[in-house]
Amino acid sequence: NGLVARSPSRRTVLRVNGANRPVLVARESRVTLADAAPLTCDEYMGCAVSASWDHEERRVAVMHPNAVEVFDTTTGARLGHFVTGRGCRDACDEGMICMHGHCEEAYTAVGNAEFSPSGERVVAVASDGSVGLFSVSGERLQRLAPPDARAVGRQSFAFSPDSELVALVRRRRLTLVRAADGTEVWNVNLVHLPATMAFSADGQNLNIIDSDKKQLRISVADGSQLESREVGTLRGVDGHGRYAVTCREGLTYLQYLAHGTERGPLGRCPPGGRFTVAPDTGLLGHIQGTLARVHRLSDGEVLNVRAIWRESARIYIVYTDSGWAQVIGGRNADVYIRTGP
């Protein structure tokens, strides 16, 4: 349906127009991203692109398989561009894309990038396969990690709250480096791949939910593991890594990544359940079977429960500026749930 990504606040969506160009669409505005490269899209698989917004949503990084473009979200002007791939010795087969010297499937070969809390810098994979720190204009400021061909597509990044440290995960190695000069503080090997990662609010710990359904709390000071606890399967996370939704023993739990704590259970967690985390509204939308629930993020309290027409409907929740949750199902008529007085 042309949808590429939603901003963390849920107020803006990145769509692709008929010319395969990215467009930012809000309720009362439509901004075409000027000079953006055409997206690689397929009728069934969607577009080979991902997006990341800064904390204030003033800028968006559009991540192609071999490039990152940074845009102003108000004007659509392209602020910068940098290449994140290099050529291959032989031509790639149909449906494959050359990425960092080898061929990958087009719809999995999407780069990743992360804005600093200030929105002035971006950490991403550089053209030689190394990890670099870039300005929004595309200037490389610092090299943070050397090339590692085997790590392509298996990397994630997180800035500390003060933007001075960057946590890098490449395959199963977690490394903490200083953003100013790229020097390594420490590195540790993880047993399992991380599903999501975030610094605590005070910058003292790293909280990781891994593929083994555990949350790890790691000391920023020396990389030691302070805690490991079972949290369940990751089902949803907000765009800035502050909140996550997990399912454990058939029940739903809300994880506070900035503090390493959880709230719940918040009700059942059926296999087809859908979740929307919207920190700017302070709300969590939760579809469980034929019930739509709205929770308050701060304490998990249920604000509203509403029956919906059938369990197999494709349903998700978005939030409007008026504070209503809109549940969209398979009928022409929408169902609205009031979330407060």
Coordinates of C-alpha atoms in Angstrom, one line a residue:
N1 CA 0.0 0.0 0.0
G2 CA 3.0 2.3 -0.3
L3 CA 3.8 2.5 3.4
V4 CA 7.5 2.4 4.1
A5 CA 7.8 3.4 7.8
R6 CA 6.1 5.4 10.6
S7 CA 7.8 8.0 12.7
P8 CA 8.2 7.2 16.4
S9 CA 5.5 9.7 17.3
R10 CA 3.1 8.1 14.8
R11 CA 2.3 11.5 13.4
T12 CA 4.1 11.1 10.1
V13 CA 4.5 8.2 7.7
L14 CA 7.1 7.7 5.0
R15 CA 5.4 6.5 1.8
V16 CA 6.4 5.8 -1.8
N17 CA 4.7 7.6 -4.6
G18 CA 4.0 6.3 -8.1
A19 CA 7.5 7.3 -9.3
N20 CA 9.1 5.2 -6.4
R21 CA 10.1 8.4 -4.6
P22 CA 9.8 8.8 -0.8
V23 CA 7.1 11.2 0.5
L24 CA 6.5 12.2 4.1
V25 CA 2.7 12.4 4.8
A26 CA 1.2 13.9 8.0
R27 CA -2.5 14.7 8.7
E28 CA -2.3 18.1 7.2
S29 CA 0.8 18.1 5.1
R30 CA 2.6 16.2 2.4
V31 CA 6.3 16.7 1.9
T32 CA 8.2 15.3 -1.1
L33 CA 11.8 14.5 -0.2
A34 CA 13.7 16.5 -2.8
D35 CA 16.4 14.8 -4.8
A36 CA 15.8 11.5 -3.1
A37 CA 17.1 8.4 -4.9
P38 CA 14.3 6.2 -6.4
L39 CA 13.4 3.3 -4.1
T40 CA 13.8 -0.3 -5.0
C41 CA 10.3 -1.7 -4.7
D42 CA 8.5 -4.9 -5.4
E43 CA 4.7 -5.4 -5.6
Y44 CA 4.7 -8.2 -3.1
M45 CA 7.9 -7.7 -1.0
G46 CA 7.6 -3.9 -0.6
C47 CA 10.5 -1.4 -0.7
A48 CA 14.2 -2.2 0.0
V49 CA 14.6 0.8 2.4
S50 CA 14.3 1.6 6.1
A51 CA 14.1 4.9 7.9
S52 CA 15.2 6.5 11.2
W53 CA 14.1 9.8 12.7
D54 CA 16.0 11.9 15.1
H55 CA 14.5 12.4 18.6
E56 CA 12.8 15.7 17.7
E57 CA 11.7 14.3 14.3
R58 CA 13.3 17.3 12.5
R59 CA 15.3 15.0 10.3
V60 CA 14.9 11.6 8.8
A61 CA 17.6 9.2 7.5
V62 CA 16.4 7.1 4.5
M63 CA 18.5 4.0 4.3
H64 CA 18.9 2.4 0.9
P65 CA 20.9 -0.9 0.4
N66 CA 24.1 1.1 -0.4
A67 CA 23.4 4.7 0.7
V68 CA 22.0 6.8 3.4
E69 CA 20.2 10.1 2.7
V70 CA 19.3 12.7 5.4
F71 CA 16.4 15.0 4.9
D72 CA 14.7 18.0 6.7
T73 CA 11.2 16.7 7.5
T74 CA 9.7 20.2 7.3
T75 CA 11.0 21.3 3.9
G76 CA 12.0 18.0 2.3
A77 CA 15.4 19.3 1.5
R78 CA 18.2 16.8 1.3
L79 CA 20.8 17.7 3.9
G80 CA 23.4 15.1 3.1
H81 CA 24.2 11.8 1.5
F82 CA 26.8 9.2 2.0
V83 CA 27.6 5.8 0.4
T84 CA 27.5 2.7 2.5
G85 CA 28.5 0.0 0.0
R86 CA 31.2 -0.9 -2.5
G87 CA 31.3 -2.8 -5.7
C88 CA 31.4 -6.6 -6.3
R89 CA 33.9 -8.5 -8.4
D90 CA 31.2 -10.3 -10.3
A91 CA 27.7 -9.2 -11.4
C92 CA 24.9 -10.2 -8.9
D93 CA 22.1 -12.5 -10.0
E94 CA 18.6 -11.2 -10.6
G95 CA 16.9 -10.2 -7.3
M96 CA 20.3 -9.7 -5.6
I97 CA 22.1 -6.5 -4.7
C98 CA 25.8 -5.8 -4.3
M99 CA 26.5 -4.7 -0.7
H100 CA 30.0 -4.3 0.8
G101 CA 31.6 -6.5 -1.9
H102 CA 29.2 -9.4 -1.9
C103 CA 25.6 -10.1 -3.2
E104 CA 22.6 -10.2 -0.8
E105 CA 18.9 -10.4 -1.4
A106 CA 17.5 -7.0 -2.3
Y107 CA 15.0 -6.9 0.5
T108 CA 17.3 -7.8 3.3
A109 CA 20.3 -5.7 2.2
V110 CA 19.1 -2.5 3.8
G111 CA 21.7 -0.5 5.8
N112 CA 21.1 0.9 9.3
A113 CA 21.9 4.3 10.8
E114 CA 21.2 5.9 14.2
F115 CA 21.0 9.6 15.0
S116 CA 22.6 11.1 18.1
P117 CA 20.2 12.5 20.7
S118 CA 21.0 16.0 19.4
G119 CA 20.2 15.0 15.9
E120 CA 23.4 16.5 14.6
R121 CA 25.4 13.3 14.0
V122 CA 24.7 9.9 12.5
V123 CA 26.4 6.6 13.1
A124 CA 26.3 4.2 10.1
V125 CA 28.2 1.6 8.1
A126 CA 30.6 3.4 5.7
S127 CA 31.4 2.6 2.1
D128 CA 34.4 0.4 3.1
G129 CA 32.3 -1.7 5.6
S130 CA 33.7 0.1 8.6
V131 CA 31.4 1.9 11.1
G132 CA 31.7 5.7 10.9
L133 CA 30.3 8.8 12.6
F134 CA 28.9 11.3 10.1
S135 CA 27.5 14.8 10.1
V136 CA 24.0 15.2 8.7
S137 CA 25.6 16.7 5.6
G138 CA 27.4 13.4 4.9
E139 CA 30.9 14.3 6.1
R140 CA 32.7 11.5 7.8
L141 CA 33.8 12.8 11.2
Q142 CA 35.3 9.7 12.8
R143 CA 36.0 6.0 12.2
L144 CA 34.5 4.0 15.1
A145 CA 35.2 0.4 14.0
P146 CA 37.2 -1.3 11.2
P147 CA 35.6 -3.2 8.2
D148 CA 34.1 -6.6 8.9
A149 CA 32.5 -8.2 5.8
R150 CA 30.9 -10.9 7.9
A151 CA 29.1 -8.3 10.1
V152 CA 27.1 -6.6 7.2
G153 CA 23.4 -6.7 8.0
R154 CA 24.1 -7.9 11.6
Q155 CA 25.0 -4.6 13.2
S156 CA 23.1 -2.2 15.5
F157 CA 24.1 1.0 17.2
A158 CA 23.0 3.1 20.2
F159 CA 24.2 6.5 21.5
S160 CA 24.5 7.4 25.2
P161 CA 22.2 10.1 26.4
D162 CA 25.1 12.7 26.3
S163 CA 26.1 11.6 22.8
E164 CA 29.7 10.9 24.0
L165 CA 29.6 7.1 23.7
V166 CA 28.4 4.7 21.0
A167 CA 27.6 1.1 21.6
L168 CA 28.1 -1.2 18.6
V169 CA 27.0 -4.7 18.1
R170 CA 28.6 -6.6 15.2
R171 CA 27.5 -10.2 15.0
R172 CA 27.7 -11.1 18.7
R173 CA 30.5 -8.7 19.8
L174 CA 29.4 -5.6 21.8
T175 CA 31.8 -2.8 21.8
L176 CA 31.7 0.6 23.5
V177 CA 33.6 3.4 21.8
R178 CA 34.1 7.2 22.4
A179 CA 32.4 9.2 19.7
A180 CA 35.0 12.0 19.9
D181 CA 38.0 9.9 18.7
G182 CA 36.7 6.4 18.1
T183 CA 38.8 4.9 20.9
E184 CA 37.5 1.6 22.3
V185 CA 36.4 1.6 26.0
W186 CA 35.8 -2.1 26.2
N187 CA 34.3 -5.0 24.2
V188 CA 32.5 -8.2 25.3
N189 CA 31.2 -11.3 23.5
L190 CA 27.4 -11.9 23.7
V191 CA 26.0 -15.4 23.8
H192 CA 23.0 -14.5 21.6
L193 CA 22.2 -11.8 19.1
P194 CA 20.5 -8.7 20.5
A195 CA 17.0 -7.9 19.3
T196 CA 17.0 -4.3 20.7
M197 CA 19.5 -2.2 22.7
A198 CA 19.3 1.0 24.6
F199 CA 21.2 3.0 27.2
S200 CA 19.6 3.6 30.6
A201 CA 18.3 7.1 31.2
D202 CA 21.3 8.0 33.4
G203 CA 23.8 6.5 30.9
Q204 CA 25.2 4.1 33.4
N205 CA 23.9 0.8 31.9
L206 CA 23.1 -0.8 28.6
N207 CA 19.8 -2.8 28.5
I208 CA 19.6 -5.5 25.8
I209 CA 16.8 -7.9 24.9
D210 CA 18.4 -10.8 23.0
S211 CA 17.2 -13.6 20.8
D212 CA 17.2 -15.9 23.8
K213 CA 14.2 -14.0 25.3
K214 CA 16.4 -12.5 28.0
Q215 CA 17.1 -8.9 29.1
L216 CA 20.7 -8.2 29.9
R217 CA 21.9 -5.2 32.0
I218 CA 25.5 -4.4 31.2
S219 CA 27.7 -1.8 33.1
V220 CA 28.9 1.0 30.9
A221 CA 31.9 1.4 33.2
D222 CA 33.5 -1.9 32.5
G223 CA 31.2 -4.1 30.3
S224 CA 30.4 -6.5 33.1
Q225 CA 27.0 -8.2 33.1
L226 CA 25.0 -7.0 36.1
E227 CA 21.7 -8.8 35.6
S228 CA 20.0 -11.3 33.3
R229 CA 16.3 -12.1 33.5
E230 CA 13.7 -13.8 31.4
V231 CA 11.4 -11.3 29.6
G232 CA 10.0 -13.3 26.7
T233 CA 9.8 -12.8 22.9
L234 CA 10.1 -9.3 21.7
R235 CA 6.9 -8.2 19.9
G236 CA 7.2 -4.4 19.6
V237 CA 9.5 -1.5 20.3
D238 CA 9.1 2.2 20.0
G239 CA 11.2 4.1 17.5
H240 CA 13.8 5.4 20.0
G241 CA 14.3 2.2 22.0
R242 CA 12.7 3.4 25.3
Y243 CA 9.9 0.9 25.5
A244 CA 9.5 -2.7 24.3
V245 CA 6.6 -5.2 24.4
T246 CA 7.4 -8.8 25.1
C247 CA 5.3 -12.0 25.4
R248 CA 6.0 -14.6 28.1
E249 CA 4.0 -17.7 28.9
G250 CA 1.1 -16.4 26.9
L251 CA 1.0 -13.0 28.6
T252 CA 2.0 -9.4 27.6
Y253 CA 4.6 -7.4 29.5
L254 CA 5.8 -3.8 29.0
Q255 CA 9.6 -3.4 29.3
Y256 CA 11.1 0.0 30.3
L257 CA 14.5 -0.1 28.6
A258 CA 15.6 3.2 30.1
H259 CA 15.3 1.7 33.6
G260 CA 15.6 -2.1 33.0
T261 CA 12.3 -2.8 34.6
E262 CA 9.0 -4.3 33.5
R263 CA 5.2 -3.8 34.1
G264 CA 2.6 -6.5 33.6
P265 CA 1.1 -8.8 32.8
L266 CA -1.1 -6.6 30.6
G267 CA -3.4 -9.3 29.4
R268 CA -3.1 -12.2 27.0
C269 CA -0.6 -12.3 24.1
P270 CA -2.1 -14.3 21.3
P271 CA 0.1 -15.3 18.3
G272 CA -1.7 -12.8 16.1
G273 CA -1.7 -10.0 18.6
R274 CA -0.6 -6.5 17.4
F275 CA 1.0 -3.7 19.4
T276 CA 1.7 0.0 18.9
V277 CA 3.9 1.9 21.2
A278 CA 3.4 5.7 21.0
P279 CA 5.6 7.5 23.6
D280 CA 4.5 11.0 22.7
T281 CA 0.9 10.2 23.7
G282 CA 2.0 8.0 26.6
L283 CA 0.0 5.1 25.3
L284 CA 0.3 1.5 24.3
G285 CA -2.2 0.0 21.9
H286 CA -2.7 -3.7 22.2
I287 CA -4.9 -6.0 20.0
Q288 CA -5.5 -9.4 21.7
G289 CA -7.9 -11.7 19.9
T290 CA -11.2 -9.8 19.5
L291 CA -10.3 -7.1 22.1
A292 CA -8.6 -3.8 21.6
R293 CA -7.0 -2.4 24.7
V294 CA -5.3 0.9 25.4
H295 CA -2.8 1.1 28.2
R296 CA -0.9 4.0 29.8
L297 CA 2.8 3.6 29.3
S298 CA 3.8 5.1 32.6
D299 CA 2.2 2.4 34.7
G300 CA 0.5 -0.1 32.3
E301 CA -3.0 0.8 33.5
V302 CA -5.8 -0.1 31.1
L303 CA -7.6 3.0 29.9
N304 CA -10.1 1.4 27.6
V305 CA -11.2 -2.0 26.3
R306 CA -13.4 -2.5 23.3
A307 CA -14.6 -5.5 21.4
I308 CA -13.8 -5.7 17.7
W309 CA -15.6 -7.5 15.0
R310 CA -13.4 -10.5 14.3
E311 CA -10.1 -12.0 15.4
S312 CA -8.7 -12.5 11.9
A313 CA -9.2 -8.9 10.8
R314 CA -6.0 -7.0 10.0
I315 CA -6.0 -4.5 12.8
Y316 CA -3.6 -1.9 14.1
I317 CA -3.7 1.2 16.2
V318 CA -2.6 4.7 15.4
Y319 CA -3.0 7.8 17.6
T320 CA -4.4 11.2 16.7
D321 CA -3.6 14.6 18.1
S322 CA -7.0 14.6 19.9
G323 CA -6.0 11.6 22.0
W324 CA -8.2 9.0 20.4
A325 CA -7.1 5.5 19.4
Q326 CA -8.3 4.5 16.0
V327 CA -8.7 0.7 15.4
I328 CA -8.8 0.0 11.7
G329 CA -10.3 -3.3 10.7
G330 CA -11.4 -5.1 7.5
R331 CA -14.7 -3.1 7.1
N332 CA -15.4 0.3 5.6
A333 CA -16.3 1.7 9.0
D334 CA -13.6 2.4 11.6
V335 CA -13.9 1.8 15.3
Y336 CA -12.8 4.6 17.6
I337 CA -11.8 4.0 21.2
R338 CA -11.7 6.9 23.6
T339 CA -8.5 6.8 25.7
G340 CA -9.4 9.3 28.4
P341 CA -11.9 11.9 29.6

